[in-house]
Tab-separated table of C-alpha atoms and ligand atoms in Angstrom:
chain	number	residue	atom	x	y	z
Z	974	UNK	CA	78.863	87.333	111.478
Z	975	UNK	CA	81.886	88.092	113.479
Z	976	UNK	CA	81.855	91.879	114.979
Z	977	UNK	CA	85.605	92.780	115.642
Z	978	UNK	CA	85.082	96.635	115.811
Z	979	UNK	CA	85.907	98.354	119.043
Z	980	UNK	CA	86.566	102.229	119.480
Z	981	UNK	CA	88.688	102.405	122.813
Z	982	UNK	CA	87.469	105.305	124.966
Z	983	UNK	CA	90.596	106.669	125.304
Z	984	UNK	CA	90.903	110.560	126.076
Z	985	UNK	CA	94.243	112.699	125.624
Z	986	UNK	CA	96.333	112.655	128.841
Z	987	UNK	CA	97.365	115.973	130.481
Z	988	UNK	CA	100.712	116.178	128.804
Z	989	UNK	CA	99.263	116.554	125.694
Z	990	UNK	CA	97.750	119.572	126.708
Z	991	UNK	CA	101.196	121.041	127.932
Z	992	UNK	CA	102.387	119.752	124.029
Z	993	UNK	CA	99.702	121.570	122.165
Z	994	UNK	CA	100.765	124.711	124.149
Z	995	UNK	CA	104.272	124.644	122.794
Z	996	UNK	CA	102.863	123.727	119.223
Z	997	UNK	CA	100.800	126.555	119.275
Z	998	UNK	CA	103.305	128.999	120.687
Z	999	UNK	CA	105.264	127.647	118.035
Z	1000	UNK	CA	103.282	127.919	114.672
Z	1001	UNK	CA	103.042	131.196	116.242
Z	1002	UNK	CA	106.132	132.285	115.901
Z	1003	UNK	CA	106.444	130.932	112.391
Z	1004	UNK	CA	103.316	132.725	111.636
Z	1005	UNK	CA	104.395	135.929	112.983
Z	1006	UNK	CA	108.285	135.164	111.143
Z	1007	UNK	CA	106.105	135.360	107.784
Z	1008	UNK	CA	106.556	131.507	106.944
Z	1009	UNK	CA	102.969	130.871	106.143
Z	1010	UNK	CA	100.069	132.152	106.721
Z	1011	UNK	CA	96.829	129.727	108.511
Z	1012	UNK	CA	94.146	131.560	106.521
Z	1013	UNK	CA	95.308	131.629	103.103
Z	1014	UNK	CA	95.987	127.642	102.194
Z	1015	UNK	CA	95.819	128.195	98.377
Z	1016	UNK	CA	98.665	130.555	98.775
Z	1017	UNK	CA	102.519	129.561	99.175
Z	1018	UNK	CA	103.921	126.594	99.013
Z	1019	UNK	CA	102.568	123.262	101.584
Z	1020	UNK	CA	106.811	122.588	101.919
Z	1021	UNK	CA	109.307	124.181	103.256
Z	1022	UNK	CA	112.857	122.472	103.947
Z	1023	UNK	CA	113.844	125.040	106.312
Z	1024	UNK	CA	110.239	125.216	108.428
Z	1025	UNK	CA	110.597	120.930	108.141
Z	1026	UNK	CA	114.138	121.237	109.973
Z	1027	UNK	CA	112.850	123.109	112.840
Z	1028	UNK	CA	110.011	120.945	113.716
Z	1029	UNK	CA	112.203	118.303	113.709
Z	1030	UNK	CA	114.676	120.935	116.208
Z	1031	UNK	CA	111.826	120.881	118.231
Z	1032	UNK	CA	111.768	117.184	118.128
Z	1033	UNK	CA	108.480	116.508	116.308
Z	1034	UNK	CA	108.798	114.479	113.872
Z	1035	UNK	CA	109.704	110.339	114.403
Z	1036	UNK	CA	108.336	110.967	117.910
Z	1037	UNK	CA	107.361	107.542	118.556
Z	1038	UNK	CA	110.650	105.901	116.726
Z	1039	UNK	CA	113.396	104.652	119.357
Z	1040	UNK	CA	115.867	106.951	120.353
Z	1041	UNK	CA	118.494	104.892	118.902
Z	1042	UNK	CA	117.341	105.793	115.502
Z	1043	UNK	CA	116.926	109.502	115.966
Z	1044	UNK	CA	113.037	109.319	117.587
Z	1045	UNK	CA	112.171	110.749	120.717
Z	1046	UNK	CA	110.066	107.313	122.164
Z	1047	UNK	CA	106.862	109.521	122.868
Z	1048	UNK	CA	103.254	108.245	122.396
Z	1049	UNK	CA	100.837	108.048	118.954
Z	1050	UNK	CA	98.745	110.314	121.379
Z	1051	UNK	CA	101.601	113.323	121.711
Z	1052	UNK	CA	101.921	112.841	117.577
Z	1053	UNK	CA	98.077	112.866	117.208
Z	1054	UNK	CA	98.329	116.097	119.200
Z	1055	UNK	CA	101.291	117.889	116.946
Z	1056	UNK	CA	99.791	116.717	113.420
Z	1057	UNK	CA	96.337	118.233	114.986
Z	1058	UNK	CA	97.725	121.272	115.344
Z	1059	UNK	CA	99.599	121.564	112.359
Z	1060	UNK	CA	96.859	120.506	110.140
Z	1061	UNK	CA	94.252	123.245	111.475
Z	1062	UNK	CA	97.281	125.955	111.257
Z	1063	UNK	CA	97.916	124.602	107.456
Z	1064	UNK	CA	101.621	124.601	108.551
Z	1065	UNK	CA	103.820	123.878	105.805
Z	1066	UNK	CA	104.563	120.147	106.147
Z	1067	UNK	CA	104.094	118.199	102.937
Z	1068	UNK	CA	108.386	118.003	102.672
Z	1069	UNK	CA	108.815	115.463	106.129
Z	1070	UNK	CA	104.931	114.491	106.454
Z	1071	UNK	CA	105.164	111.367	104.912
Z	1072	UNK	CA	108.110	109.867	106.183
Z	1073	UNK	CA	106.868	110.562	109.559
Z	1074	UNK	CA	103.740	109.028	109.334
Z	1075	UNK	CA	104.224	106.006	107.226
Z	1076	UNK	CA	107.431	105.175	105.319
Z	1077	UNK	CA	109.552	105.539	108.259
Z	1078	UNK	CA	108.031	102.797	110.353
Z	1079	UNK	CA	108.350	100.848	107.210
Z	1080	UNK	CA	112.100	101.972	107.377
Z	1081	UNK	CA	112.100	100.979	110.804
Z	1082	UNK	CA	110.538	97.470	110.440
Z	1083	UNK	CA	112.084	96.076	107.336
Z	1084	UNK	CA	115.148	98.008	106.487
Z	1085	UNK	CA	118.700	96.887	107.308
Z	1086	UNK	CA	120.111	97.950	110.376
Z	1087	UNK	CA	123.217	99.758	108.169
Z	1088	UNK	CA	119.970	101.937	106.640
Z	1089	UNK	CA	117.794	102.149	109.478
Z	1090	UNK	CA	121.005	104.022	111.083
Z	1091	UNK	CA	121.420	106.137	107.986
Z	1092	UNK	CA	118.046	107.325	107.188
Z	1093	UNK	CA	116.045	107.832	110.140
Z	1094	UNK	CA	117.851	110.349	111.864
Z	1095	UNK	CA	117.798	112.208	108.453
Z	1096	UNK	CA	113.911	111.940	108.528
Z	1097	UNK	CA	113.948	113.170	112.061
Z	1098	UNK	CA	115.588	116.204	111.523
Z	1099	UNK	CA	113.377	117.389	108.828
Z	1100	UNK	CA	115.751	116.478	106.180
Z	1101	UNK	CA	114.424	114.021	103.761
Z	1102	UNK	CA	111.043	113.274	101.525
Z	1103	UNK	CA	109.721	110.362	101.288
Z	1104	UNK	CA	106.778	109.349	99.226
Z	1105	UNK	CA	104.770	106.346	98.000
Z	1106	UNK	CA	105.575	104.478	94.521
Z	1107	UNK	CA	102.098	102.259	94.628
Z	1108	UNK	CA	99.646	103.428	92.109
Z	1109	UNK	CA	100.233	103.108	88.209
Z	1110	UNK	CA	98.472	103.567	84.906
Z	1111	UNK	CA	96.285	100.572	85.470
Z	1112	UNK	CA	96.868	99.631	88.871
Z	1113	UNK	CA	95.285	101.935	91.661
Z	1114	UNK	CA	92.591	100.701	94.086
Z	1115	UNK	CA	93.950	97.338	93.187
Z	1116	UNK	CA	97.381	98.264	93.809
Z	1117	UNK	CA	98.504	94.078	93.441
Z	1118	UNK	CA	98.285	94.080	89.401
Z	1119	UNK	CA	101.202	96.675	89.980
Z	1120	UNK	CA	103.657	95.953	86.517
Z	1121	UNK	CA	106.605	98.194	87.264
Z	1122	UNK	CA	109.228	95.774	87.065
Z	1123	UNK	CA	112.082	94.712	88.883
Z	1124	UNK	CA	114.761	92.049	87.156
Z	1125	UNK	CA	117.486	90.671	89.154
Z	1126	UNK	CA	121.008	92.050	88.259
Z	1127	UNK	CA	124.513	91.974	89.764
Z	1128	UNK	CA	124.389	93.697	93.096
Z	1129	UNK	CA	120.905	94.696	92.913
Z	1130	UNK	CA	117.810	95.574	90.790
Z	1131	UNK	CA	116.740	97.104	87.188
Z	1132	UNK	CA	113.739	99.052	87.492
Z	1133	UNK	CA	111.489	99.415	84.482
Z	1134	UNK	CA	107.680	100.784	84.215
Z	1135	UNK	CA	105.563	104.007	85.537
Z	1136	UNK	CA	104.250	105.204	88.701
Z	1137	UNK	CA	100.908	107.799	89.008
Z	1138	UNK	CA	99.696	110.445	91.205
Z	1139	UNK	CA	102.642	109.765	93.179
Z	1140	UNK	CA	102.641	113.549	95.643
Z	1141	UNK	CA	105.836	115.129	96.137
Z	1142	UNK	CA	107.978	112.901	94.063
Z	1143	UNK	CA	109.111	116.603	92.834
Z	1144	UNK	CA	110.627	117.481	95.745
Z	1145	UNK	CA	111.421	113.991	96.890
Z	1146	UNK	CA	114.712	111.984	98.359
Z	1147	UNK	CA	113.149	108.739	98.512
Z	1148	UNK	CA	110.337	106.494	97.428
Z	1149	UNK	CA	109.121	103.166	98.992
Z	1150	UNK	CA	107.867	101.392	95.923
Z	1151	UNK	CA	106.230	98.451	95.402
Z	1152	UNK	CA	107.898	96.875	92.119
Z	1153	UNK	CA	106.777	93.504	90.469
Z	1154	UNK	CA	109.450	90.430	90.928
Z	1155	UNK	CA	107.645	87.608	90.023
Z	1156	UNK	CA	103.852	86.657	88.013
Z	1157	UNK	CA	101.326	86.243	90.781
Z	1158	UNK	CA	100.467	82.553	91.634
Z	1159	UNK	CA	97.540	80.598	90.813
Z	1160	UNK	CA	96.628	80.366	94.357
Z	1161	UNK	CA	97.819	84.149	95.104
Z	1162	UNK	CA	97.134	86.893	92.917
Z	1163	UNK	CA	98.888	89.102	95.898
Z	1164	UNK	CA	102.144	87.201	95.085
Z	1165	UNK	CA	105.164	88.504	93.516
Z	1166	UNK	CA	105.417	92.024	94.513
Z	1167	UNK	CA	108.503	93.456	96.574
Z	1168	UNK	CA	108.720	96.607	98.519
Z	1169	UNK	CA	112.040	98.509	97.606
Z	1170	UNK	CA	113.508	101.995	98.986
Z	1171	UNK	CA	114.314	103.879	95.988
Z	1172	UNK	CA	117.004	107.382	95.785
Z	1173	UNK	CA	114.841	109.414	93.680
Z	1174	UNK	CA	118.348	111.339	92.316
Z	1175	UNK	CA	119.193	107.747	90.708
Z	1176	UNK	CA	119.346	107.691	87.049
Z	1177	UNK	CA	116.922	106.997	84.950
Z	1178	UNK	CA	114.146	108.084	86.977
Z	1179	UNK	CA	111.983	111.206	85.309
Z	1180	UNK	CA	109.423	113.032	87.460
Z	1181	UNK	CA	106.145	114.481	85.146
Z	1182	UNK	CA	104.564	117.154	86.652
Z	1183	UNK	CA	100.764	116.259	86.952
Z	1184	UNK	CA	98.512	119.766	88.172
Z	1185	UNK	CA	95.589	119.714	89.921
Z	1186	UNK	CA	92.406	121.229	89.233
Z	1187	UNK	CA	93.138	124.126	91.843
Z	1188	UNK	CA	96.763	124.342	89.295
Z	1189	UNK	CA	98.917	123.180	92.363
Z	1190	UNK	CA	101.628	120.912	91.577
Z	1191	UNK	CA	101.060	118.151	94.004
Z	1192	UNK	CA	101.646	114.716	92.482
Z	1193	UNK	CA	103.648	113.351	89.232
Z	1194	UNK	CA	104.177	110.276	87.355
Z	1195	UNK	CA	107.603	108.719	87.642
Z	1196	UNK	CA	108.911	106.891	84.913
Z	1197	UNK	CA	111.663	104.245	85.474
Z	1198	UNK	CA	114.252	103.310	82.503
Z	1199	UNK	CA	116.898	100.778	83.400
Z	1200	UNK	CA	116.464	102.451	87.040
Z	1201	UNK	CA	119.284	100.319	89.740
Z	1202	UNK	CA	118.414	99.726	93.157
Z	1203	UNK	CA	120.961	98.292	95.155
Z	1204	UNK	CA	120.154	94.756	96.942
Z	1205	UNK	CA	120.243	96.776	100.472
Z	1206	UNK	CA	117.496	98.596	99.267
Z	1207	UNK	CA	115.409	95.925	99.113
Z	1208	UNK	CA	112.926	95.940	101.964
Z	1209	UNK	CA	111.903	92.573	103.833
Z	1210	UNK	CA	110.814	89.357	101.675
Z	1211	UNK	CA	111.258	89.155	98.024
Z	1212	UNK	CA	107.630	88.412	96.553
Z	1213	UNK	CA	105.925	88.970	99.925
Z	1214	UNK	CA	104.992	92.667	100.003
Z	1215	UNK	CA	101.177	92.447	100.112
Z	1216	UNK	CA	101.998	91.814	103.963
Z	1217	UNK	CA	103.690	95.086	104.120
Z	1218	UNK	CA	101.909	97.107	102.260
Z	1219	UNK	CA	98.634	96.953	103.922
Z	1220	UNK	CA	100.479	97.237	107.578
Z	1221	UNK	CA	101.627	100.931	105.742
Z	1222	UNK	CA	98.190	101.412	105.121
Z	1223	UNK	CA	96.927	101.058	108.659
Z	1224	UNK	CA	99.230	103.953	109.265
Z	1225	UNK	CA	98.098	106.379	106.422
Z	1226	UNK	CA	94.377	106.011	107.454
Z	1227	UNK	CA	93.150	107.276	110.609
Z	1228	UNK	CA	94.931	110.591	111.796
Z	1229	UNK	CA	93.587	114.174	111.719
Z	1230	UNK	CA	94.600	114.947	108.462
Z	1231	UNK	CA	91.929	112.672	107.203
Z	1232	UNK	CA	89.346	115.266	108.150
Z	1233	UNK	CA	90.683	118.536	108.435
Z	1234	UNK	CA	91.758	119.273	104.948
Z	1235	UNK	CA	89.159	121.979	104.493
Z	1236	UNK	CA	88.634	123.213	108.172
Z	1237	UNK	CA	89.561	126.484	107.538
Z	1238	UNK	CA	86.214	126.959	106.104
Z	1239	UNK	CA	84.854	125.903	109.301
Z	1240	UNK	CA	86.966	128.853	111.012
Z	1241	UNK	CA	85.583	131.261	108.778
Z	1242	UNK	CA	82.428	130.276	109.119
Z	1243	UNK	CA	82.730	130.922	112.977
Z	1244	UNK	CA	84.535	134.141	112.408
Z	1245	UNK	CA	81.598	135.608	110.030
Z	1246	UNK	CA	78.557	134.626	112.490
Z	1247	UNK	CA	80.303	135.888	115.243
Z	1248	UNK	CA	79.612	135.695	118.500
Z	1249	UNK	CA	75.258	135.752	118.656
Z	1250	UNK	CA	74.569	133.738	115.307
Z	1251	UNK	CA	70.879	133.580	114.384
Z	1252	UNK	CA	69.269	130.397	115.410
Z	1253	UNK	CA	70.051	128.832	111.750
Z	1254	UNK	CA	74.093	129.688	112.003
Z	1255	UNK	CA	73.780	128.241	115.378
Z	1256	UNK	CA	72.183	124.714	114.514
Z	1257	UNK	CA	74.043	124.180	111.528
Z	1258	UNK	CA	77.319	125.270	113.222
Z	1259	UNK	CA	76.683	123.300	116.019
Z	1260	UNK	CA	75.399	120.147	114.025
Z	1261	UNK	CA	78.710	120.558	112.060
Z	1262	UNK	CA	81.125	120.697	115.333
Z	1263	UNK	CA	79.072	118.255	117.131
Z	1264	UNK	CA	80.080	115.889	114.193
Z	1265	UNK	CA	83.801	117.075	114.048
Z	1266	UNK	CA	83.948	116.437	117.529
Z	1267	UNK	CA	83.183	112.251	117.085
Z	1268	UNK	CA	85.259	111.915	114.285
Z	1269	UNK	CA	87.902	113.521	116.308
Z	1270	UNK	CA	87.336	110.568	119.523
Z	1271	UNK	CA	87.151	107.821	116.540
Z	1272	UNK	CA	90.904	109.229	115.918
Z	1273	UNK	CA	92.663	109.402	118.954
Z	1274	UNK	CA	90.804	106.783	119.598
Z	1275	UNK	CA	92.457	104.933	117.052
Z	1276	UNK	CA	95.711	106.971	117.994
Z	1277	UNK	CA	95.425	104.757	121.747
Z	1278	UNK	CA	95.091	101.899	119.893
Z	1279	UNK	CA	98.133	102.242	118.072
Z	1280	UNK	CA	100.569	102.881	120.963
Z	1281	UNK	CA	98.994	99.931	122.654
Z	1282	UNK	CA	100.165	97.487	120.096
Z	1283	UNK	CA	96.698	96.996	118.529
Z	1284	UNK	CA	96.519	96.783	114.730
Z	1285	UNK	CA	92.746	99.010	114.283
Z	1286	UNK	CA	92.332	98.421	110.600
Z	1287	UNK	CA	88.941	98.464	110.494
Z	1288	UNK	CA	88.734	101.403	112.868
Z	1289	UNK	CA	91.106	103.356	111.014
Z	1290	UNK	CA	89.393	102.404	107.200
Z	1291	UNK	CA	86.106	104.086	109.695
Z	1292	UNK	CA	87.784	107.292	110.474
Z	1293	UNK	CA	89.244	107.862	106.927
Z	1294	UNK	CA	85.771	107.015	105.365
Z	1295	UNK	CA	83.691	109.077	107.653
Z	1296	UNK	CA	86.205	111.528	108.032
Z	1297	UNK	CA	87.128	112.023	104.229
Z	1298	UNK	CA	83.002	112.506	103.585
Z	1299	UNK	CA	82.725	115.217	106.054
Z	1300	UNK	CA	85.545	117.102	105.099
Z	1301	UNK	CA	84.343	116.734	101.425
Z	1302	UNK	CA	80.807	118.121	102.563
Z	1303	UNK	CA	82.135	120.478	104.833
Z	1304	UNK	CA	82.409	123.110	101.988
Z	1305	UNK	CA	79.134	122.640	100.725
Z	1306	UNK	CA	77.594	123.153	104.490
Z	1307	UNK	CA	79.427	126.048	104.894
Z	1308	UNK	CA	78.193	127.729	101.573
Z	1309	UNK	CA	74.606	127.037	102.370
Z	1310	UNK	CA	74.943	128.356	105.960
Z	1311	UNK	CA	76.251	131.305	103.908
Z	1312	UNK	CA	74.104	131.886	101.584
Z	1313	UNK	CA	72.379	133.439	104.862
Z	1314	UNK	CA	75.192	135.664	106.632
Z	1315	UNK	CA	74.466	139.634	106.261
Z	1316	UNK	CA	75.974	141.162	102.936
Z	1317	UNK	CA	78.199	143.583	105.095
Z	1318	UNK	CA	79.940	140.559	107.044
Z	1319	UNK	CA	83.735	141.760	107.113
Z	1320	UNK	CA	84.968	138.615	106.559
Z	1321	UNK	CA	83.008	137.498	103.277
Z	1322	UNK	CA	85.578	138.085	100.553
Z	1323	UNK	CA	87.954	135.444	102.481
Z	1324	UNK	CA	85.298	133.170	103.283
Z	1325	UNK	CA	84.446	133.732	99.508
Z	1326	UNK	CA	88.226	132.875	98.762
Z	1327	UNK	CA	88.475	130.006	100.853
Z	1328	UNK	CA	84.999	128.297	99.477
Z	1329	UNK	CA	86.265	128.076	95.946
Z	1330	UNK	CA	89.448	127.130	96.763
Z	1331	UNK	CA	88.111	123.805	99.391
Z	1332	UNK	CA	85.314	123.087	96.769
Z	1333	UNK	CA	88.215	122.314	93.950
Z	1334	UNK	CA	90.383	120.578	96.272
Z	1335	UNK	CA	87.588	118.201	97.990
Z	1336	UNK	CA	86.904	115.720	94.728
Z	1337	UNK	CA	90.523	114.050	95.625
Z	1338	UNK	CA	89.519	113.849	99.427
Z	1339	UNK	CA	87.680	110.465	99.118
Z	1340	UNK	CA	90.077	109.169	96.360
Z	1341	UNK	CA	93.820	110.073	98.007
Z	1342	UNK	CA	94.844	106.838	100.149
Z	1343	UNK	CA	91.859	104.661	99.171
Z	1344	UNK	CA	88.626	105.056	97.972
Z	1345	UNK	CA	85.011	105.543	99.765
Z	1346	UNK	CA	84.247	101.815	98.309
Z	1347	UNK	CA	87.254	100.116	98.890
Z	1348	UNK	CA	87.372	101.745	102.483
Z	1349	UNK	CA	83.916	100.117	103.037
Z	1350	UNK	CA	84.897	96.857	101.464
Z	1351	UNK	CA	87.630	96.646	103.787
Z	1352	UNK	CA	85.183	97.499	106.648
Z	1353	UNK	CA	82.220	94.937	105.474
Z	1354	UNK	CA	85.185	92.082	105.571
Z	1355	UNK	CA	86.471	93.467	109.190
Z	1356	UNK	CA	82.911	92.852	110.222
Z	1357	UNK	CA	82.340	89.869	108.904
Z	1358	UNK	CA	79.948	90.731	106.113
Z	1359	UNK	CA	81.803	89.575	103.268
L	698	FAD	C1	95.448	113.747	95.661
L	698	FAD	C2	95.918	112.339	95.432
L	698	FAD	C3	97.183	111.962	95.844
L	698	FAD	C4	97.620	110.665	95.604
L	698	FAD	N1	98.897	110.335	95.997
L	698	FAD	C5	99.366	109.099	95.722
L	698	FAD	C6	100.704	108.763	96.065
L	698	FAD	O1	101.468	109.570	96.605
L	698	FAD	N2	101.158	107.528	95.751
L	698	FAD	C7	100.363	106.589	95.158
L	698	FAD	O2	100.828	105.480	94.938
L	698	FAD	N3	99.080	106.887	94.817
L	698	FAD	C8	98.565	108.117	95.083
L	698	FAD	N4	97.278	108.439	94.732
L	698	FAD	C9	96.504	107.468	93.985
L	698	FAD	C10	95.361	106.862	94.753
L	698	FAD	O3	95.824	105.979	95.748
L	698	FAD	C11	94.468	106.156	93.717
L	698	FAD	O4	93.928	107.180	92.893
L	698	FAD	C12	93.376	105.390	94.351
L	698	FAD	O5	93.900	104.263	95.005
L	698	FAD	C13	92.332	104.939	93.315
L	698	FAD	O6	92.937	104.325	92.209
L	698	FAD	P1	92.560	104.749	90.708
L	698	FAD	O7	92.656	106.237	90.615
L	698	FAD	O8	93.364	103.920	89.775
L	698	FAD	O9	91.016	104.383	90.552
L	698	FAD	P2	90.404	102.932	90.324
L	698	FAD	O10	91.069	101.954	91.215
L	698	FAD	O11	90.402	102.660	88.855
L	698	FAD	O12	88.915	103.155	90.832
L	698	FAD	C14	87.917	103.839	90.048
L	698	FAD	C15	86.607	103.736	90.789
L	698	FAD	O13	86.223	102.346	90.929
L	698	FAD	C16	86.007	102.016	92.289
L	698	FAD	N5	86.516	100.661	92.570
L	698	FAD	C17	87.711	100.150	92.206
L	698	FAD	N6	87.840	98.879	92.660
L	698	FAD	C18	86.696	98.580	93.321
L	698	FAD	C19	86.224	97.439	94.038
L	698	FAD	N7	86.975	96.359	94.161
L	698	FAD	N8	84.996	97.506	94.602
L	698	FAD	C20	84.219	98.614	94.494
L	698	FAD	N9	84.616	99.735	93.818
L	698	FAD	C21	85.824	99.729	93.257
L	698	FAD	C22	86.824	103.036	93.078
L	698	FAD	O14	86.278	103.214	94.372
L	698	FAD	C23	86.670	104.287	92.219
L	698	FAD	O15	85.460	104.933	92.510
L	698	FAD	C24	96.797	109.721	94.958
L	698	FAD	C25	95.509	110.097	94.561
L	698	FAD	C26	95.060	111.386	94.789
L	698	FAD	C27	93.689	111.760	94.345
């Protein structure tokens, strides 16, 4: 057995701390403008093109991305901080969330330099949606049998099939989709799947609302009929994408959204004990922060080990597992701890609100960017177990 997992004790430096200050004096202001509000996430909408343009004002969004191409060249620790703080605030980020985190290193890495120079500083500002063409009807956890097809034609590509669940592609500009070029190989069933950057406003494209069970409308399916992609669009080797698209994973996996999702429960929680909880309150609550408080090392952890060059996939596929699980039975904690709060708490019909709103949403927590058992499948092979 070969044991390659390593957490690097790595703590936030002190300008983060300066960082979260202007974050938080920021989302305050947006709060106090009316743009959302931090204790009502079923309410509203989760984008906003205007709020998305003034975090990227402020210079938040590509923050690790050269200069050159719109970024700021800041650490994965300062971007840990900002997502942190927009995540507990339930800022209004879905529009430029994406693009930030994963499809604009992918941009960055494979695109041509005529495209990198065009896009990027769009994403930067807040001004364009990306989101991710890899599941279909058929294809999800094993994301390789992908059959949306893409046929060679004069200047570019003909785009035929169906993508699922894919979030956003409503509001989207772009999609990086994985398309099918070739039959896998004998030796390769990973073979013969390219990575393209598709304009969502091309014809024959259709977006079909798909709603939650809260009734949100989060993801679609897209349909593509005699879709074109030009050949610039094509991103790095034809055939070759499995190599790609697991690098984009890596980035999807381990940040603070991957166990925050239903904090606000957590803050309500606080807010009805108060300040003297009974000694029940204050076990569970402090059982419940204590474990919060790991799975937030294991991530900036992980955050470190991205800005040093490292490549944590196994680390990452821990956070997202034991992070997704927590925030999933964060809800059900919260109800049972309760269950025993006095009935004239002032807070109860929010908490109340809240509850049934994070107990509809957490079913997709452990499905959304890889399942529990793939997660662990990747993690048994990372340690050597399989
Ligand atoms: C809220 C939400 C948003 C999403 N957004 C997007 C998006 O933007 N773009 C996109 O491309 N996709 C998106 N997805 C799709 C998501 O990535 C897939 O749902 C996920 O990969 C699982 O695929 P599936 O639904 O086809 O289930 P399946 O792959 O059919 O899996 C069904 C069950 O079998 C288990 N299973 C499958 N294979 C194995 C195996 N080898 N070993 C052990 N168990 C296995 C799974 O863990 C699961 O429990 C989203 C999903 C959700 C819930």
């Amino acid at each position: 057995m070969t044991a390659n997992l390593c957490f690097d004790q790595i703590r936030l430096p002190p300008q983060c701390e300066s960082l979260r200050r202007e974050v938080r004096a920021f989302v305050a202001e947006e709060v106090a403008a009316g743009t959302f509000d931090p204790g009502r996430p079923h309410q509203g909408d989760s984008h906003n093109r205007d709020f998305s343009r003034r975090v990227g004002d402020k210079g938040w969004i590509g923050m690790t991305w050269p200069k050159r191409y719109g970024g700021h060249e800041r650490s994965f620790l300062e971007r840990h901080v900002v997502t942190e703080e927009f995540r507990v605030a339930n800022a209004p980020v879905r529009l430029h969330f994406v693009a930030d985190r994963q499809s604009g290193p992918i941009v960055l890495k494979y695109a041509p330099e005529h495209i990198k120079l065009e896009i990027l500083p769009r994403i930067c500002r807040g001004e364009v949606c990306f989101v991710i063409g890899m599941s279909e009807p058929g294809s999800g956890s094993d994301l390789f049998a992908a059959k949306t097809k893409a046929t060679k034609v004069d200047g570019g590509w003909r785009i035929n099939g169906t993508k699922i669940w894919t979030s956003n592609a409503h509001i989207a500009d772009y999609m990086l989709a994985l398309f099918r070029t070739s039959p896998p190989t004998k030796e390769n069933r990973r073979h013969g799947l390219t990575q393209f950057l598709v304009d969502m406003k091309s014809a024959g494209i259709h977006v079909n609302p798909i709603y939650q069970m809260t009734g949100q409308h989060d993801f679609n399916e897209v349909v593509f009929d005699d879709a074109f992609v030009p050949d610039d669009h094509l991103l790095g080797e034809i055939d070759a994408a499995w190599k790609q698209a697991t690098s984009e994973l890596a980035f999807e996996r381990s940040g603070p959204e991957r166990f925050l999702e239903t904090f606000y429960v957590l803050v309500e929680l606080i807010r009805a004990l108060g300040p003297s909880p009974d000694l029940r309150g204050a076990e569970g609550l402090g059982r419940l922060v204590a474990q919060l408080h790991t799975l937030r090392r294991m991530s900036v952890s992980v955050a470190g080990m991205l800005q040093s060059g490292k490549e944590p996939v196994v680390e990452g596929s821990i956070v997202k597992d034991l992070g997704t699980l927590w925030e999933q039975e964060l809800p059900k904690q919260v109800r049972r701890l309760a269950a025993f709060l006095e009935p004239d708490v002032t807070n109860r019909a929010t908490l109340d609100e809240q509850l049934a709103f994070a107990t509809a949403v957490a079913p997709k927590l452990t499905i959304q960017g890889g399942t529990t058992e793939i997660l662990r499948g990747i993690i048994a092979r990372g340690l050597g177990l399989r």
